Coordinates of C-alpha atoms and ligand atoms in Angstrom, one line a residue:
M1 CA 56.4 88.4 100.4
T2 CA 57.2 88.1 104.3
A3 CA 58.9 91.8 105.7
N4 CA 62.6 90.9 105.8
K5 CA 64.1 94.5 106.7
T6 CA 62.8 95.6 110.2
L7 CA 62.8 99.3 110.2
L8 CA 61.1 102.5 113.0
L9 CA 60.7 105.1 111.8
L10 CA 61.0 108.7 114.0
P11 CA 59.6 111.7 112.4
G12 CA 60.2 114.3 115.5
D13 CA 59.4 117.3 115.8
G14 CA 59.0 120.6 113.2
I15 CA 59.6 119.5 109.6
G16 CA 61.2 115.5 110.4
P17 CA 56.7 114.6 109.3
E18 CA 57.4 116.2 106.2
V19 CA 60.5 115.3 105.1
M20 CA 59.5 111.5 106.9
A21 CA 56.9 111.4 104.6
Q22 CA 58.8 112.1 101.3
A23 CA 61.6 109.6 103.3
R24 CA 58.0 106.7 103.3
R25 CA 57.7 107.2 99.9
V26 CA 60.9 106.9 98.5
L27 CA 60.5 103.2 100.8
D28 CA 57.4 102.4 98.6
W29 CA 59.5 102.3 95.6
V30 CA 62.2 99.9 96.7
Q31 CA 59.8 97.2 98.1
S32 CA 57.9 98.0 95.1
S33 CA 60.8 96.8 92.9
G34 CA 60.6 93.1 95.4
R35 CA 64.2 93.5 96.4
A36 CA 63.5 94.3 100.1
S37 CA 60.2 94.0 102.2
F38 CA 60.1 96.5 105.0
Q39 CA 57.9 96.5 108.6
I40 CA 58.5 100.0 109.3
F41 CA 56.8 100.4 112.7
E42 CA 56.7 104.5 112.9
D43 CA 56.5 106.7 117.1
H44 CA 56.9 109.7 118.1
A45 CA 60.4 111.1 119.2
G46 CA 61.2 114.3 121.1
G47 CA 58.4 117.2 121.5
A48 CA 56.0 114.9 119.8
A49 CA 56.8 112.3 123.0
I50 CA 56.4 115.0 125.1
D51 CA 52.7 115.3 124.5
A52 CA 52.6 112.5 123.3
Y53 CA 53.5 110.1 126.5
G54 CA 55.3 113.1 128.5
V55 CA 59.0 112.3 128.0
P56 CA 60.9 113.0 124.9
V57 CA 61.3 108.7 124.1
T58 CA 59.6 106.0 126.0
D59 CA 61.1 103.3 127.5
A60 CA 59.4 101.2 125.1
T61 CA 60.4 103.3 121.4
V62 CA 63.8 102.5 123.4
A63 CA 63.3 98.8 123.2
K64 CA 61.8 98.9 119.7
A65 CA 64.8 100.9 118.7
K66 CA 66.8 98.2 120.1
E67 CA 65.0 95.6 117.7
V68 CA 64.8 96.3 114.5
D69 CA 67.4 96.8 112.4
A70 CA 67.2 100.3 111.7
V71 CA 66.3 103.6 113.0
L72 CA 65.5 106.5 110.9
F73 CA 64.9 109.3 112.2
G74 CA 64.0 112.9 111.5
S75 CA 64.7 116.5 114.0
V76 CA 63.7 117.6 117.2
G77 CA 62.7 120.9 118.6
G78 CA 61.6 123.8 118.2
P79 CA 59.6 126.9 120.9
K80 CA 57.1 125.1 121.8
W81 CA 58.8 122.4 124.5
D82 CA 61.8 125.6 125.4
S83 CA 60.5 125.5 128.9
V84 CA 59.5 122.3 130.2
P85 CA 62.5 121.1 132.0
F86 CA 66.2 119.7 131.1
E87 CA 65.6 116.4 132.3
I88 CA 63.1 116.2 129.3
R89 CA 63.6 118.6 126.7
P90 CA 63.4 117.6 123.8
E91 CA 67.4 116.6 122.5
A92 CA 67.2 114.5 125.9
G93 CA 65.9 111.8 123.5
L94 CA 67.6 112.0 120.6
L95 CA 70.6 111.2 123.0
R96 CA 69.3 109.0 125.9
L97 CA 68.6 107.1 121.9
R98 CA 72.5 106.7 120.6
S99 CA 73.3 106.0 124.6
E100 CA 71.4 103.3 124.5
L101 CA 72.0 102.1 121.1
Q102 CA 75.7 102.0 121.9
V103 CA 76.1 104.2 118.5
F104 CA 79.6 105.7 118.8
A105 CA 80.6 105.9 115.0
N106 CA 79.1 109.1 113.3
L107 CA 79.6 108.9 109.7
R108 CA 79.2 112.1 107.8
P109 CA 80.1 112.2 103.9
A110 CA 80.8 115.8 102.9
K111 CA 79.9 115.2 99.0
V112 CA 78.9 118.7 96.6
F113 CA 76.8 117.7 94.1
D114 CA 77.7 119.0 91.3
A115 CA 74.3 121.3 90.3
L116 CA 75.3 123.1 93.3
V117 CA 78.9 123.8 93.3
E118 CA 77.6 127.4 92.9
S119 CA 76.8 126.9 96.5
S120 CA 79.5 125.9 98.2
S121 CA 81.4 129.5 99.9
L122 CA 84.7 127.9 98.5
K123 CA 85.6 128.3 95.1
P124 CA 84.0 125.6 92.1
E125 CA 87.0 124.5 90.8
L126 CA 88.3 123.7 94.6
V127 CA 85.4 122.2 95.1
R128 CA 83.9 120.5 92.3
G129 CA 83.5 116.1 93.0
L130 CA 84.0 116.8 96.3
D131 CA 83.4 114.2 98.4
I132 CA 84.7 113.4 102.1
M133 CA 83.7 111.1 104.5
I134 CA 84.1 112.3 108.3
V135 CA 84.2 109.3 110.8
R136 CA 83.4 111.5 114.4
E137 CA 84.2 109.4 117.6
C138 CA 80.5 110.2 119.7
I139 CA 80.3 108.6 122.8
G140 CA 83.7 108.9 124.5
G141 CA 86.6 111.5 124.9
I142 CA 86.0 115.3 126.2
Y143 CA 82.0 115.1 126.2
F144 CA 81.7 112.5 128.1
G145 CA 85.2 112.2 130.0
E146 CA 85.7 112.7 134.1
P147 CA 86.7 114.3 135.9
R148 CA 84.1 117.8 134.9
G149 CA 82.4 120.0 136.4
I150 CA 82.9 123.4 138.1
E151 CA 84.6 123.6 141.4
T152 CA 84.5 126.6 143.3
L153 CA 89.2 127.5 144.7
P154 CA 90.0 128.6 147.6
D155 CA 90.3 132.0 146.8
G156 CA 86.4 132.3 145.9
S157 CA 87.3 131.9 142.0
Q158 CA 86.0 129.1 139.9
R159 CA 87.6 126.3 138.2
G160 CA 85.6 124.8 135.0
I161 CA 87.3 121.3 133.9
N162 CA 86.8 118.7 131.2
T163 CA 88.6 114.8 130.5
E164 CA 89.9 114.8 127.1
V165 CA 89.9 110.5 127.9
Y166 CA 90.6 107.9 125.0
T167 CA 91.1 103.8 125.6
T168 CA 92.8 101.5 123.2
H169 CA 89.8 99.6 122.8
E170 CA 88.0 102.9 121.7
I171 CA 90.1 104.2 119.5
Q172 CA 90.4 100.8 118.1
R173 CA 86.5 100.5 117.4
V174 CA 85.8 103.6 115.2
G175 CA 89.5 103.1 114.0
R176 CA 88.3 99.6 112.2
V177 CA 84.9 101.1 110.5
A178 CA 87.2 104.5 109.6
F179 CA 89.5 101.6 107.6
E180 CA 86.1 99.5 106.6
L181 CA 85.1 102.0 104.5
A182 CA 88.0 104.3 102.8
R183 CA 88.2 99.7 101.4
K184 CA 84.5 100.7 99.4
R185 CA 86.1 104.1 98.2
Q186 CA 89.8 105.3 97.6
N187 CA 90.8 103.6 100.2
R188 CA 92.6 106.3 101.9
V189 CA 92.5 106.7 105.8
C190 CA 93.9 110.5 107.6
S191 CA 94.1 110.2 111.4
V192 CA 93.1 113.4 113.1
E193 CA 94.4 113.9 116.7
K194 CA 97.0 117.2 119.0
A195 CA 99.6 113.9 119.1
N196 CA 101.9 117.2 119.2
V197 CA 100.8 118.9 122.3
M198 CA 98.3 115.7 124.0
E199 CA 98.5 111.9 125.2
S200 CA 95.2 111.3 124.0
G201 CA 96.3 111.9 120.2
L202 CA 99.6 110.3 121.0
L203 CA 97.6 107.4 122.2
W204 CA 95.3 108.1 119.2
R205 CA 98.2 107.8 116.6
Q206 CA 100.1 104.7 117.6
V207 CA 96.5 103.0 118.4
M208 CA 95.4 103.7 114.7
T209 CA 99.2 103.3 113.0
A210 CA 99.5 99.2 115.1
L211 CA 96.5 99.1 113.8
Q212 CA 96.4 100.0 110.8
A213 CA 99.7 97.4 110.7
A214 CA 97.8 94.6 111.9
E215 CA 94.2 94.7 110.1
F216 CA 94.4 96.6 107.5
P217 CA 98.0 96.8 106.2
D218 CA 96.0 97.3 102.4
V219 CA 94.7 101.6 103.4
A220 CA 96.8 103.7 103.0
L221 CA 96.7 105.6 106.9
S222 CA 98.4 109.8 106.9
H223 CA 98.1 111.6 110.2
M224 CA 97.3 115.0 111.2
Y225 CA 97.2 117.2 113.8
A226 CA 93.9 118.4 114.0
D227 CA 94.5 122.6 113.3
N228 CA 96.2 121.7 110.5
C229 CA 93.3 119.6 109.0
A230 CA 90.7 122.2 109.5
M231 CA 93.2 125.0 107.4
Q232 CA 93.3 121.8 104.4
L233 CA 90.1 121.4 104.5
A234 CA 89.3 125.5 103.8
K235 CA 92.3 125.3 101.5
N236 CA 92.2 122.2 99.8
P237 CA 89.3 120.0 100.5
R238 CA 89.3 116.9 98.1
Q239 CA 93.5 115.6 99.4
F240 CA 90.8 113.8 101.8
D241 CA 88.9 110.5 101.0
V242 CA 88.5 109.6 105.5
I243 CA 88.6 111.8 108.1
V244 CA 88.8 109.6 111.8
T245 CA 88.4 111.4 114.9
G246 CA 87.2 112.5 118.5
N247 CA 84.5 113.7 119.6
L248 CA 85.7 117.2 119.5
F249 CA 87.5 117.5 116.9
G250 CA 85.0 116.0 114.6
D251 CA 82.5 117.7 115.8
I252 CA 84.3 121.0 114.5
L253 CA 86.2 119.1 111.1
S254 CA 82.3 118.0 110.3
D255 CA 80.2 120.4 110.8
L256 CA 83.2 122.6 108.0
A257 CA 83.2 120.2 105.8
A258 CA 79.2 120.2 105.7
M259 CA 79.5 123.9 104.8
L260 CA 81.6 123.5 102.4
T261 CA 78.7 121.9 100.4
G262 CA 76.6 124.5 100.8
S263 CA 73.4 123.1 101.8
L264 CA 72.0 122.0 105.0
G265 CA 69.1 120.8 103.9
L266 CA 71.5 118.7 101.7
L267 CA 73.3 116.6 104.2
P268 CA 73.2 113.7 106.0
S269 CA 74.6 111.0 108.7
A270 CA 74.8 107.6 110.2
T271 CA 75.8 106.8 113.5
L272 CA 77.2 102.9 113.4
G273 CA 77.6 100.6 116.5
A274 CA 79.8 97.5 116.5
R275 CA 78.1 94.0 115.0
D276 CA 77.4 91.3 117.2
A277 CA 77.9 87.7 117.8
N278 CA 74.6 87.1 115.2
G279 CA 76.1 89.9 113.0
R280 CA 73.7 92.6 113.7
L281 CA 74.8 96.2 113.5
P282 CA 73.4 99.1 115.3
G283 CA 72.8 101.7 112.2
F284 CA 71.4 105.3 113.3
Y285 CA 70.6 107.7 110.8
E286 CA 69.2 111.0 110.7
P287 CA 70.1 113.7 108.5
I288 CA 72.1 117.3 110.4
H289 CA 69.6 119.5 109.8
G290 CA 66.7 120.3 112.9
S291 CA 63.6 120.8 113.0
A292 CA 63.8 124.3 111.3
P293 CA 60.7 125.5 113.4
D294 CA 61.0 128.8 110.6
I295 CA 59.7 127.0 107.5
A296 CA 58.1 124.1 109.8
G297 CA 54.1 123.7 108.2
Q298 CA 54.9 126.0 104.7
A299 CA 56.3 123.0 102.4
K300 CA 59.1 124.8 102.0
A301 CA 62.1 122.2 103.4
N302 CA 63.9 120.2 101.3
P303 CA 62.9 116.2 102.3
M304 CA 66.5 115.2 100.2
A305 CA 68.7 115.0 103.5
Q306 CA 66.7 113.0 104.8
I307 CA 66.7 111.0 102.1
L308 CA 70.1 110.6 101.5
S309 CA 70.3 109.3 105.0
L310 CA 67.9 106.5 103.8
A311 CA 70.7 105.9 101.4
L312 CA 73.1 105.6 104.3
L313 CA 70.5 103.0 105.5
L314 CA 70.0 101.0 102.6
R315 CA 74.0 100.9 102.1
Y316 CA 75.5 100.5 105.4
S317 CA 71.8 98.4 107.8
F318 CA 71.1 96.4 104.4
D319 CA 74.2 96.2 102.4
M320 CA 71.5 97.5 100.0
E321 CA 74.0 99.0 97.1
E322 CA 72.4 99.0 94.6
D323 CA 69.5 100.8 96.2
A324 CA 71.1 103.3 97.2
A325 CA 73.6 104.5 94.5
A326 CA 70.2 104.7 92.5
I327 CA 68.9 106.9 95.3
E328 CA 71.4 109.2 95.5
A329 CA 72.1 109.1 91.9
A330 CA 68.1 110.9 91.7
V331 CA 69.3 113.0 93.6
E332 CA 71.5 114.6 91.8
R333 CA 69.6 114.4 88.5
V334 CA 66.6 116.2 90.4
L335 CA 68.9 118.8 91.6
A336 CA 70.8 119.1 87.9
K337 CA 67.2 119.5 86.1
A338 CA 64.0 119.9 88.7
G339 CA 62.8 122.9 90.3
R340 CA 63.9 123.2 94.0
T341 CA 63.0 123.8 97.8
P342 CA 63.6 127.6 98.5
D343 CA 67.2 126.8 100.5
I344 CA 68.9 125.7 97.5
A345 CA 66.9 127.6 94.7
A346 CA 68.5 128.7 91.7
P347 CA 67.8 131.5 89.3
G348 CA 65.7 130.8 86.9
R349 CA 64.8 127.7 87.4
A350 CA 61.4 127.1 89.8
V351 CA 60.8 126.9 93.2
I352 CA 58.9 123.5 94.5
T353 CA 57.1 122.6 97.4
T354 CA 58.9 119.4 100.1
A355 CA 56.4 117.2 98.0
E356 CA 57.7 117.9 94.6
M357 CA 60.8 118.1 95.3
G358 CA 60.3 113.9 96.5
D359 CA 57.2 114.0 93.7
A360 CA 60.1 114.4 91.3
L361 CA 62.8 112.6 92.5
I362 CA 60.3 109.0 92.9
A363 CA 59.8 109.7 89.1
E364 CA 63.4 109.7 88.9
L365 CA 63.3 106.1 90.8
A366 CA 60.7 105.3 88.5
A367 CA 62.7 105.5 85.8
I368 CA 65.2 102.7 86.7
K369 CA 63.9 100.6 88.1
Ligands
NAD1 P1 68.0 124.1 111.7 O1 69.1 122.7 111.6 O2 66.4 123.4 112.1 O3 67.7 125.3 111.1 C1 68.7 126.0 111.2 C2 68.7 126.7 109.8 O4 68.7 126.7 108.3 C3 66.8 127.4 109.5 O5 67.2 128.9 108.8 C4 66.4 126.4 108.4 O6 64.7 126.8 107.8 C5 66.6 125.7 107.3 N1 66.5 125.0 107.5 C6 67.4 123.3 107.9 N2 67.0 122.2 107.2 C7 66.4 122.7 106.0 C8 65.9 121.8 105.4 N3 65.6 120.2 105.6 N4 65.3 122.6 103.6 C9 65.4 123.6 104.5 N5 65.9 124.6 105.2 C10 66.1 124.1 105.9 O7 68.8 123.7 113.5 P2 68.4 125.3 114.1 O8 67.6 126.7 113.5 O9 69.3 125.4 115.1 O10 67.4 124.5 115.3 C11 66.3 124.2 115.4 C12 65.4 123.3 116.4 O11 66.2 122.5 115.8 C13 66.3 124.0 117.5 O12 64.9 123.0 118.6 C14 67.0 122.9 117.9 O13 67.3 122.7 119.3 C15 66.4 121.7 116.6 N6 68.0 120.5 116.6 C16 67.6 119.4 116.2 C17 68.6 118.9 115.9 C18 68.3 117.4 115.9 O14 67.2 117.2 115.7 N7 69.6 116.3 115.3 C19 70.2 119.4 115.0 C20 70.0 120.9 115.5 C21 68.7 121.2 116.3

């Protein structure tokens, strides 16, 4: 069978290559089913690329990332590269890839697996069955707005400046991603800003309201101030389906939602761009966690966040919903009955290695093929 999808794997540093190796096994499972075939490219990113090429991502890797159908990224960074110049630090490679691919909508699902309901910081009855999707605008807003900087005032004191700025176009494009996602879920979008104190928030609210009326009348839209949203996430998180918000509020609220699920090693993310004239959707997929240098090389890393990132890739970039759902269900079954890596170890259950967790998952997948 000729490859019908192209894929670039960038495992990165630390535990990145360890967890990516397990995701690769899942790709092999998908291919062995005959439902798709992949042409897989692999390259260095982050510290590994600094070691190999002197920069955290090369022009050739960026070009390949733009050419393929989707990119699956591991994680980058670590103490080995702490003293490299700021412009070529490992994370700069990640930021360059995201900005060159023009991926602007960061999707962070926060789902509580039944088997891990006790690991949440909230009471089990508040989080059982929790399944939220946070859509964060990630290449605009206050992290990129001009003017910015630190200036010295005439009296010698200093002033730090950042600017929250959003245009109609930027709000509409991330809004569309949220509404379209909601259609495949519970059909509800909660748009979050601070329209009570910020003009950019007021515009955000007006644009979202107009967008819903014009293009998504079938999806329920509500609005919430960001501070209230933080309270509601801690108080009654199951009230939400899709939350859409700007860069700054999304950064904070998605971390809060992530912690409701109890484990960094289980959280995937997707970052999507706009579909082009040929229907191509830029997609960049990575776990939330970093390179975990404290456990790298010890076979302790939980591979599930990387594997769930692959499931998102299959769903959003390759339209392979059935395979994505099968992988998610298999992860759930492994968590319910197999041993676990140390980060989510449970009393009375075996503590297993990264590869053994991969074995358990592949066994579950093989059973349903
Ligand atoms: P981290 O996410 O790497 O680790 C935080 C803690 O969670 C550690 O104790 C780690 O052992 C644990 N952990 C993380 N992922 C795990 C997994 N899959 N299984 C089991 N345990 C896991 O964050 P950090 O320690 O703040 O950062 C370490 C390095 O990673 C730094 O260089 C940082 O800059 C980088 N980083 C990279 C990314 C990225 O590539 N997107 C994101 C965050 C941090």
